[in-house]
Amino acid sequence: MVNNPVLTSKIQPPQPPGNFYFLEYFYILLKGVSTSPQKEKIFDQFLNLKYQYRLGESKYKKLTEYSNISTNIMYRYKYTFEQVLGEATDYKLIADNGAITLTEEGITVIKKYEIEGAVSFNQYLFKLMEEKRQQPFRYLIETCYKANPRKSGLLIFPIYSAHRLGIERVSITTSKDMKKYFYRLKERLEEDIHKHLGKQIYLEEKNNDLIRKLTEDGLLPKEDSELFEQAKYNVILRRGRDFWLKYFLVELYGYQISLNSFERWAYRGKQIGLLHITEFYPDPHFNGRVVYPLSVIKNSSNSNRFQKLYEYLDDMKLYLHQPSWENETNQEEFVKSLHQAYLDVRQLARTYFVSLPNVRERVCYSMKITEYLFDNFLGYAYHNKRLRISISLEVDKLPDETKVMYLRREPVMVDGKYRNIIAIDLA
């Protein structure tokens, strides 16, 4: 379990990152630069590798060949490419003097990925980002613990549709109906804050502010009985969602950065192993995004479950929660957590084989471990006969076969194969 650290620093909000999430974009950019100094050819290689690594897409989704994609999508790809190019230049991974070339640092980063793997590559990038962007991850982690010390830095970002609150879409036609939805949403947010943050906060005034802004912007009629434009339904809900997400981020948790900047830093932190961010939380009554730290910032740590990743100028150190599989206690804890998570999911699904990503979410939360550690531990447990656990892993029908176009969560890689359903028996 990750314990709350002692918070001593007063660091400033970090600079925003480039407008992209995946750290592997740095690798495919640098590989492109290694083949040509010409920007157009580098972009072509960037697209080829994006397709090959399926970056920004589900590992199960069959991608469209980039030669056949629309002009709008190509524009987005070029925008992402420019963002990666700019940030890589800031970190001095490349030099652009008319011809784009790799620096010594850039060559080192490529070797990190190809020789030591993605985890080492991501942690190397972490150090560059922490030094060049005003310690974004320290800011992220310390603010988490400060915002919710009661639950080791757990942050919630609730998102509820009308249906999730027991209101049918067809019943929302007038201004009064929409206000009813926002009032019920306000009540649910108050309940979530009390349950997960241990705070009693009343949101009546904030809810009135939201409705007033929607009315002033012409999205909601002033009179309760008036019909609102149905074409604006999604816009109204999106405005409401963003209003409350910003409230939680800035007013409730005290972050002094934009929601977009927070999400990009948080998803990068997830890839590094500093924290976990997900839209799936082991509470059937909660819907939305959750964030919680998998690391601590302290003067020192004597626990062998924590690995020092970085030391700051004020002698504070960042430790990752990295329990080792070699420790039999950790093995037993993993097996126990895995079996309990399987039973929880099976009870809800009422089938023998259940969603492996659902099980993974519960285990990562209960043990406070990264997804890549879960994948490794599952592989070890799968082959370890001494643990007296029988694990069956299978692949269900792919979305290509069932016409599903999008998966929010990736399957788990075990033995070089993607698996997405699991069944467990204890000997």
PDB file of C-alpha atoms in Angstrom, residues 1-2 270 276 278 282 292-294 321 334 337-338 341 357-375:
ATOM      1  CA  MET A   1       0.000   0.000   0.000  1.00  0.00           C
ATOM      2  CA  VAL A   2       1.278   3.494  -0.848  1.00  0.00           C
ATOM      3  CA  LYS A 270       0.538   6.364 -16.035  1.00  0.00           C
ATOM      4  CA  HIS A 276      -2.876   5.317 -12.397  1.00  0.00           C
ATOM      5  CA  THR A 278      -8.696   5.156 -15.544  1.00  0.00           C
ATOM      6  CA  PRO A 282     -14.290  -0.929  -8.684  1.00  0.00           C
ATOM      7  CA  TYR A 292      -4.354   7.809  -7.724  1.00  0.00           C
ATOM      8  CA  PRO A 293      -0.578   7.852  -7.097  1.00  0.00           C
ATOM      9  CA  LEU A 294       1.638   4.771  -7.367  1.00  0.00           C
ATOM     10  CA  HIS A 321       5.915   1.417  -5.782  1.00  0.00           C
ATOM     11  CA  PHE A 334      -1.069 -10.955  -5.882  1.00  0.00           C
ATOM     12  CA  SER A 337      -5.982 -10.074  -4.913  1.00  0.00           C
ATOM     13  CA  LEU A 338      -6.325 -11.680  -8.356  1.00  0.00           C
ATOM     14  CA  ALA A 341     -11.028  -9.534  -8.172  1.00  0.00           C
ATOM     15  CA  PRO A 357      -9.254  -5.791 -18.088  1.00  0.00           C
ATOM     16  CA  ASN A 358     -11.979  -5.563 -15.402  1.00  0.00           C
ATOM     17  CA  VAL A 359     -10.007  -7.931 -13.181  1.00  0.00           C
ATOM     18  CA  ARG A 360      -6.802  -5.999 -13.848  1.00  0.00           C
ATOM     19  CA  GLU A 361      -8.390  -2.713 -12.750  1.00  0.00           C
ATOM     20  CA  ARG A 362      -9.365  -4.174  -9.397  1.00  0.00           C
ATOM     21  CA  VAL A 363      -5.965  -5.752  -8.763  1.00  0.00           C
ATOM     22  CA  CYS A 364      -4.077  -2.597  -9.741  1.00  0.00           C
ATOM     23  CA  TYR A 365      -6.255  -0.606  -7.361  1.00  0.00           C
ATOM     24  CA  SER A 366      -6.042  -2.999  -4.404  1.00  0.00           C
ATOM     25  CA  MET A 367      -2.259  -3.513  -4.691  1.00  0.00           C
ATOM     26  CA  LYS A 368      -1.460  -0.030  -6.021  1.00  0.00           C
ATOM     27  CA  ILE A 369       0.612  -1.433  -8.893  1.00  0.00           C
ATOM     28  CA  THR A 370       1.038  -0.404 -12.521  1.00  0.00           C
ATOM     29  CA  GLU A 371      -0.588  -2.180 -15.430  1.00  0.00           C
ATOM     30  CA  TYR A 372       2.798  -3.390 -16.694  1.00  0.00           C
ATOM     31  CA  LEU A 373       3.538  -4.956 -13.280  1.00  0.00           C
ATOM     32  CA  PHE A 374       0.131  -6.650 -13.340  1.00  0.00           C
ATOM     33  CA  ASP A 375       0.874  -8.056 -16.798  1.00  0.00           C
TER      34      ASP A 375
END
